[in-house]
């Protein structure tokens, strides 16, 4: 999507605030012993109380309001009867629609007690996202996002999940520009233009570079001995730089 007027921008801001609020609310309610289905129900209630609908549910018939992935589950985890345990690394991905506009955010949350390795990986994930967002400016090549992500991850000693990528959003959950890779693709000549709406969501890992289908049709996983985190914001590109629509969720 390209923002065409102030009304569209305000509608995107509104749904961006909602997904950030839902993500923060869910993260604050995580407790050892609760199931991912129970955590998802908390997110659904918060989302619907603000007049929004689950984007993966209405777009892909996903079996849950949010995606909740634990430990070596990297993305698109289905809420169910799995219990969250102390020491787990929980990823929550929240995307929603309101009044025909979509926003997407996500983050990984260690459940105390947090190991030093978890804390370092989470810190690196947040820092990498921040640097990638800062690289965005209308007029630049879109591949500056992947260039920055790969440089920042490598500098911190982490690998990247290469088959999970950032994407356009706004009037639908996934739209142009599609497949914004987390690495520099010198053949990608697309430009960032004024008003372009897209996500940035690097997946940093302690060793994996690919996420495989778990067999349930949704959840993507790595080897059990590898940790991976994801942090995601929806942004609007401007000539002055990035405008983050989903602040406050993590």
Short mmCIF file of C-alpha atoms in Angstrom, two decimals:
data_model
loop_
_atom_site.label_atom_id
_atom_site.label_comp_id
_atom_site.label_asym_id
_atom_site.label_seq_id
_atom_site.Cartn_x
_atom_site.Cartn_y
_atom_site.Cartn_z
CA UNK A 1 0.00 0.00 0.00
CA UNK A 2 0.99 3.58 -0.58
CA UNK A 3 -0.54 6.14 1.76
CA UNK A 4 -2.48 8.61 -0.35
CA UNK A 5 -3.97 11.01 2.17
CA UNK A 6 -4.23 11.91 5.85
CA UNK A 7 -7.36 9.82 6.38
CA UNK A 8 -5.55 6.68 5.28
CA UNK A 9 -2.59 7.50 7.49
CA UNK A 10 -4.83 8.00 10.52
CA UNK A 11 -6.61 4.69 9.83
CA UNK A 12 -3.24 2.92 9.66
CA UNK A 13 -2.14 4.60 12.87
CA UNK A 14 -5.31 3.41 14.58
CA UNK A 15 -4.89 -0.25 13.68
CA UNK A 16 -1.15 0.02 14.41
CA UNK A 17 -1.92 1.19 17.94
CA UNK A 18 -4.32 -1.71 18.39
CA UNK A 19 -1.86 -4.45 17.43
CA UNK A 20 0.85 -2.87 19.59
CA UNK A 21 -1.55 -2.73 22.52
CA UNK A 22 -2.63 -6.35 22.05
CA UNK A 23 1.00 -7.53 21.85
CA UNK A 24 1.96 -5.65 25.01
CA UNK A 25 -1.13 -6.88 26.86
CA UNK A 26 -0.46 -10.50 25.92
CA UNK A 27 3.20 -10.28 26.93
CA UNK A 28 2.23 -8.92 30.33
CA UNK A 29 -0.20 -11.80 30.89
CA UNK A 30 2.21 -14.66 30.13
CA UNK A 31 2.46 -17.06 33.07
CA UNK A 32 4.07 -20.49 33.36
CA UNK A 33 1.38 -23.17 33.22
CA UNK A 34 -1.03 -21.31 30.95
CA UNK A 35 -1.66 -22.77 27.51
CA UNK A 36 -1.06 -20.95 24.26
CA UNK A 37 -4.81 -21.21 23.63
CA UNK A 38 -5.45 -19.31 26.85
CA UNK A 39 -2.93 -16.64 25.89
CA UNK A 40 -4.50 -16.35 22.44
CA UNK A 41 -7.94 -15.88 24.02
CA UNK A 42 -6.55 -12.94 25.98
CA UNK A 43 -5.30 -11.40 22.73
CA UNK A 44 -8.57 -12.01 20.92
CA UNK A 45 -10.62 -10.36 23.66
CA UNK A 46 -8.33 -7.32 23.69
CA UNK A 47 -8.39 -7.02 19.91
CA UNK A 48 -12.15 -7.37 19.57
CA UNK A 49 -12.78 -4.89 22.39
CA UNK A 50 -11.19 -2.27 20.14
CA UNK A 51 -13.23 -3.18 17.08
CA UNK A 52 -10.49 -5.05 15.24
CA UNK A 53 -10.38 -8.52 13.69
CA UNK A 54 -7.58 -11.08 13.49
CA UNK A 55 -5.86 -10.64 10.13
CA UNK A 56 -4.56 -14.24 9.74
CA UNK A 57 -7.96 -15.58 10.67
CA UNK A 58 -9.93 -13.54 8.13
CA UNK A 59 -7.24 -13.77 5.44
CA UNK A 60 -6.04 -17.37 5.66
CA UNK A 61 -8.54 -19.04 7.99
CA UNK A 62 -5.73 -19.44 10.53
CA UNK A 63 -6.91 -21.44 13.59
CA UNK A 64 -6.35 -18.68 16.13
CA UNK A 65 -6.44 -14.93 16.61
CA UNK A 66 -2.66 -14.64 16.96
CA UNK A 67 0.38 -16.75 16.15
CA UNK A 68 2.20 -18.05 19.25
CA UNK A 69 5.46 -19.95 18.78
CA UNK A 70 7.57 -21.48 21.56
CA UNK A 71 11.31 -22.19 21.55
CA UNK A 72 12.32 -23.92 18.29
CA UNK A 73 8.94 -23.04 16.76
CA UNK A 74 10.00 -20.01 14.75
CA UNK A 75 6.75 -18.66 13.34
CA UNK A 76 3.01 -19.24 12.76
CA UNK A 77 2.53 -21.41 15.85
CA UNK A 78 -1.09 -22.52 16.32
CA UNK A 79 -2.61 -21.69 19.72
CA UNK A 80 -3.50 -24.92 21.48
CA UNK A 81 -3.06 -27.00 24.62
CA UNK A 82 0.71 -26.64 24.85
CA UNK A 83 1.62 -25.22 28.26
CA UNK A 84 4.11 -22.36 28.58
CA UNK A 85 6.95 -23.17 30.96
CA UNK A 86 9.44 -21.11 32.93
CA UNK A 87 12.53 -20.58 30.77
CA UNK A 88 10.64 -20.77 27.47
CA UNK A 89 11.14 -18.28 24.67
CA UNK A 90 7.68 -17.23 23.44
CA UNK A 91 7.09 -15.42 20.17
CA UNK A 92 3.79 -13.59 19.69
CA UNK A 93 2.80 -12.29 16.26
CA UNK A 94 -0.22 -9.98 16.19
CA UNK A 95 -1.82 -8.68 13.00
CA UNK A 96 -5.26 -7.14 12.72
CA UNK A 97 -7.73 -5.41 10.44
CA UNK A 98 -9.93 -2.46 11.27
CA UNK A 99 -12.02 -0.42 8.82
CA UNK A 100 -10.26 -2.06 5.87
CA UNK A 101 -6.70 -1.32 7.05
CA UNK A 102 -4.11 -3.80 8.35
CA UNK A 103 -1.06 -3.64 10.63
CA UNK A 104 1.37 -6.31 11.80
CA UNK A 105 3.75 -6.57 14.74
CA UNK A 106 5.50 -9.24 16.76
CA UNK A 107 8.15 -9.91 19.37
CA UNK A 108 9.85 -12.65 21.36
CA UNK A 109 9.56 -12.77 25.14
CA UNK A 110 11.65 -14.97 27.45
CA UNK A 111 9.68 -16.39 30.38
CA UNK A 112 11.73 -15.93 33.58
CA UNK A 113 14.17 -17.15 34.63
CA UNK A 114 15.89 -15.71 31.55
CA UNK A 115 19.26 -17.13 30.54
CA UNK A 116 22.13 -14.86 29.54
CA UNK A 117 22.02 -16.41 26.07
CA UNK A 118 18.32 -15.59 25.69
CA UNK A 119 18.82 -12.03 26.91
CA UNK A 120 21.69 -11.43 24.49
CA UNK A 121 19.75 -12.83 21.53
CA UNK A 122 16.65 -10.75 22.34
CA UNK A 123 18.75 -7.61 22.71
CA UNK A 124 20.45 -8.28 19.36
CA UNK A 125 17.07 -8.85 17.69
CA UNK A 126 15.69 -5.55 18.92
CA UNK A 127 18.85 -3.67 17.97
CA UNK A 128 18.90 -5.18 14.49
CA UNK A 129 15.28 -4.21 13.90
CA UNK A 130 15.97 -0.68 15.07
CA UNK A 131 18.95 -0.26 12.75
CA UNK A 132 17.02 -1.71 9.80
CA UNK A 133 14.13 0.68 10.40
CA UNK A 134 16.57 3.61 10.58
CA UNK A 135 17.92 2.69 7.14
CA UNK A 136 14.53 3.33 5.49
CA UNK A 137 14.01 6.53 3.53
CA UNK A 138 11.98 7.29 0.43
CA UNK A 139 14.26 7.26 -2.62
CA UNK A 140 16.60 4.55 -1.38
CA UNK A 141 16.77 1.01 -2.72
CA UNK A 142 14.50 -1.42 -0.89
CA UNK A 143 17.40 -3.85 -0.53
CA UNK A 144 18.96 -1.50 2.04
CA UNK A 145 16.69 -3.27 4.53
CA UNK A 146 18.24 -6.68 3.92
CA UNK A 147 21.71 -5.20 3.70
CA UNK A 148 21.32 -3.61 7.13
CA UNK A 149 19.72 -6.66 8.73
CA UNK A 150 22.44 -9.03 7.54
CA UNK A 151 25.23 -6.65 8.53
CA UNK A 152 23.83 -6.10 12.03
CA UNK A 153 23.14 -9.79 12.67
CA UNK A 154 26.58 -10.83 11.46
CA UNK A 155 28.24 -8.16 13.59
CA UNK A 156 26.51 -9.60 16.65
CA UNK A 157 27.39 -13.19 15.81
CA UNK A 158 23.95 -14.48 14.78
CA UNK A 159 22.51 -16.17 11.71
CA UNK A 160 19.26 -15.21 9.96
CA UNK A 161 16.28 -17.31 8.91
CA UNK A 162 16.50 -16.67 5.18
CA UNK A 163 13.09 -17.97 4.10
CA UNK A 164 11.15 -15.64 6.41
CA UNK A 165 10.92 -12.08 5.22
CA UNK A 166 9.42 -8.63 5.56
CA UNK A 167 6.47 -7.68 3.35
CA UNK A 168 4.05 -5.00 2.23
CA UNK A 169 0.93 -4.43 4.31
CA UNK A 170 -1.87 -1.89 4.61
CA UNK A 171 -4.93 -2.82 2.60
CA UNK A 172 -4.28 -6.53 3.13
CA UNK A 173 -2.04 -8.57 5.40
CA UNK A 174 0.47 -9.44 2.67
CA UNK A 175 0.85 -7.31 -0.45
CA UNK A 176 3.42 -5.47 -2.54
CA UNK A 177 6.29 -5.16 -1.97
CA UNK A 178 6.44 -8.93 -1.48
CA UNK A 179 9.47 -10.84 -0.20
CA UNK A 180 11.78 -8.23 1.28
CA UNK A 181 14.65 -10.59 2.17
CA UNK A 182 16.78 -10.35 5.33
CA UNK A 183 19.94 -10.28 3.23
CA UNK A 184 21.35 -8.11 0.47
CA UNK A 185 19.99 -9.06 -2.94
CA UNK A 186 21.95 -6.98 -5.44
CA UNK A 187 19.49 -7.98 -8.18
CA UNK A 188 16.61 -6.34 -6.32
CA UNK A 189 16.28 -2.93 -7.97
CA UNK A 190 13.02 -1.93 -6.27
CA UNK A 191 12.94 1.51 -4.69
CA UNK A 192 11.36 2.76 -1.50
CA UNK A 193 8.82 5.41 -2.41
CA UNK A 194 7.02 8.06 -0.40
CA UNK A 195 4.15 6.60 1.59
CA UNK A 196 5.10 2.93 1.09
CA UNK A 197 3.78 0.74 3.90
CA UNK A 198 5.63 -2.43 4.87
CA UNK A 199 6.88 -4.52 7.76
CA UNK A 200 10.44 -5.12 8.85
CA UNK A 201 10.83 -8.39 10.78
CA UNK A 202 14.26 -10.00 11.08
CA UNK A 203 14.50 -13.50 12.57
CA UNK A 204 17.86 -13.80 14.36
CA UNK A 205 19.07 -17.26 15.35
CA UNK A 206 21.86 -18.94 17.27
CA UNK A 207 22.62 -21.12 14.27
CA UNK A 208 19.68 -21.80 11.96
CA UNK A 209 19.27 -20.24 8.54
CA UNK A 210 16.07 -21.99 7.42
CA UNK A 211 12.67 -22.73 8.97
CA UNK A 212 10.95 -25.98 8.02
CA UNK A 213 7.28 -26.97 8.00
CA UNK A 214 6.46 -28.85 11.20
CA UNK A 215 3.80 -30.93 9.46
CA UNK A 216 0.73 -29.16 10.83
CA UNK A 217 0.43 -26.92 7.78
CA UNK A 218 1.27 -23.73 9.69
CA UNK A 219 4.08 -23.88 12.25
CA UNK A 220 7.65 -23.35 11.05
CA UNK A 221 10.46 -24.87 13.12
CA UNK A 222 14.23 -25.25 13.41
CA UNK A 223 16.31 -27.87 15.21
CA UNK A 224 15.34 -28.07 18.90
CA UNK A 225 18.78 -26.98 20.10
CA UNK A 226 18.62 -23.63 18.26
CA UNK A 227 17.06 -20.42 19.58
CA UNK A 228 15.45 -17.86 17.28
CA UNK A 229 13.78 -14.49 17.93
CA UNK A 230 11.64 -12.21 15.80
CA UNK A 231 10.86 -8.52 16.26
CA UNK A 232 8.54 -6.73 13.86
CA UNK A 233 7.12 -3.29 13.22
CA UNK A 234 4.88 -1.87 10.50
CA UNK A 235 6.30 1.34 9.03
CA UNK A 236 5.53 4.05 6.50
CA UNK A 237 8.44 5.37 4.44
CA UNK A 238 8.79 9.14 4.06
CA UNK A 239 11.39 11.49 2.64
CA UNK A 240 12.43 12.30 6.21
CA UNK A 241 12.76 8.64 7.16
CA UNK A 242 10.60 5.88 8.69
CA UNK A 243 7.33 6.37 10.54
CA UNK A 244 6.69 3.45 12.91
CA UNK A 245 2.99 2.66 13.27
CA UNK A 246 3.26 -0.12 15.87
CA UNK A 247 5.30 1.46 18.67
CA UNK A 248 4.75 0.35 22.24
CA UNK A 249 4.24 -3.37 21.88
CA UNK A 250 7.72 -4.32 23.10
#
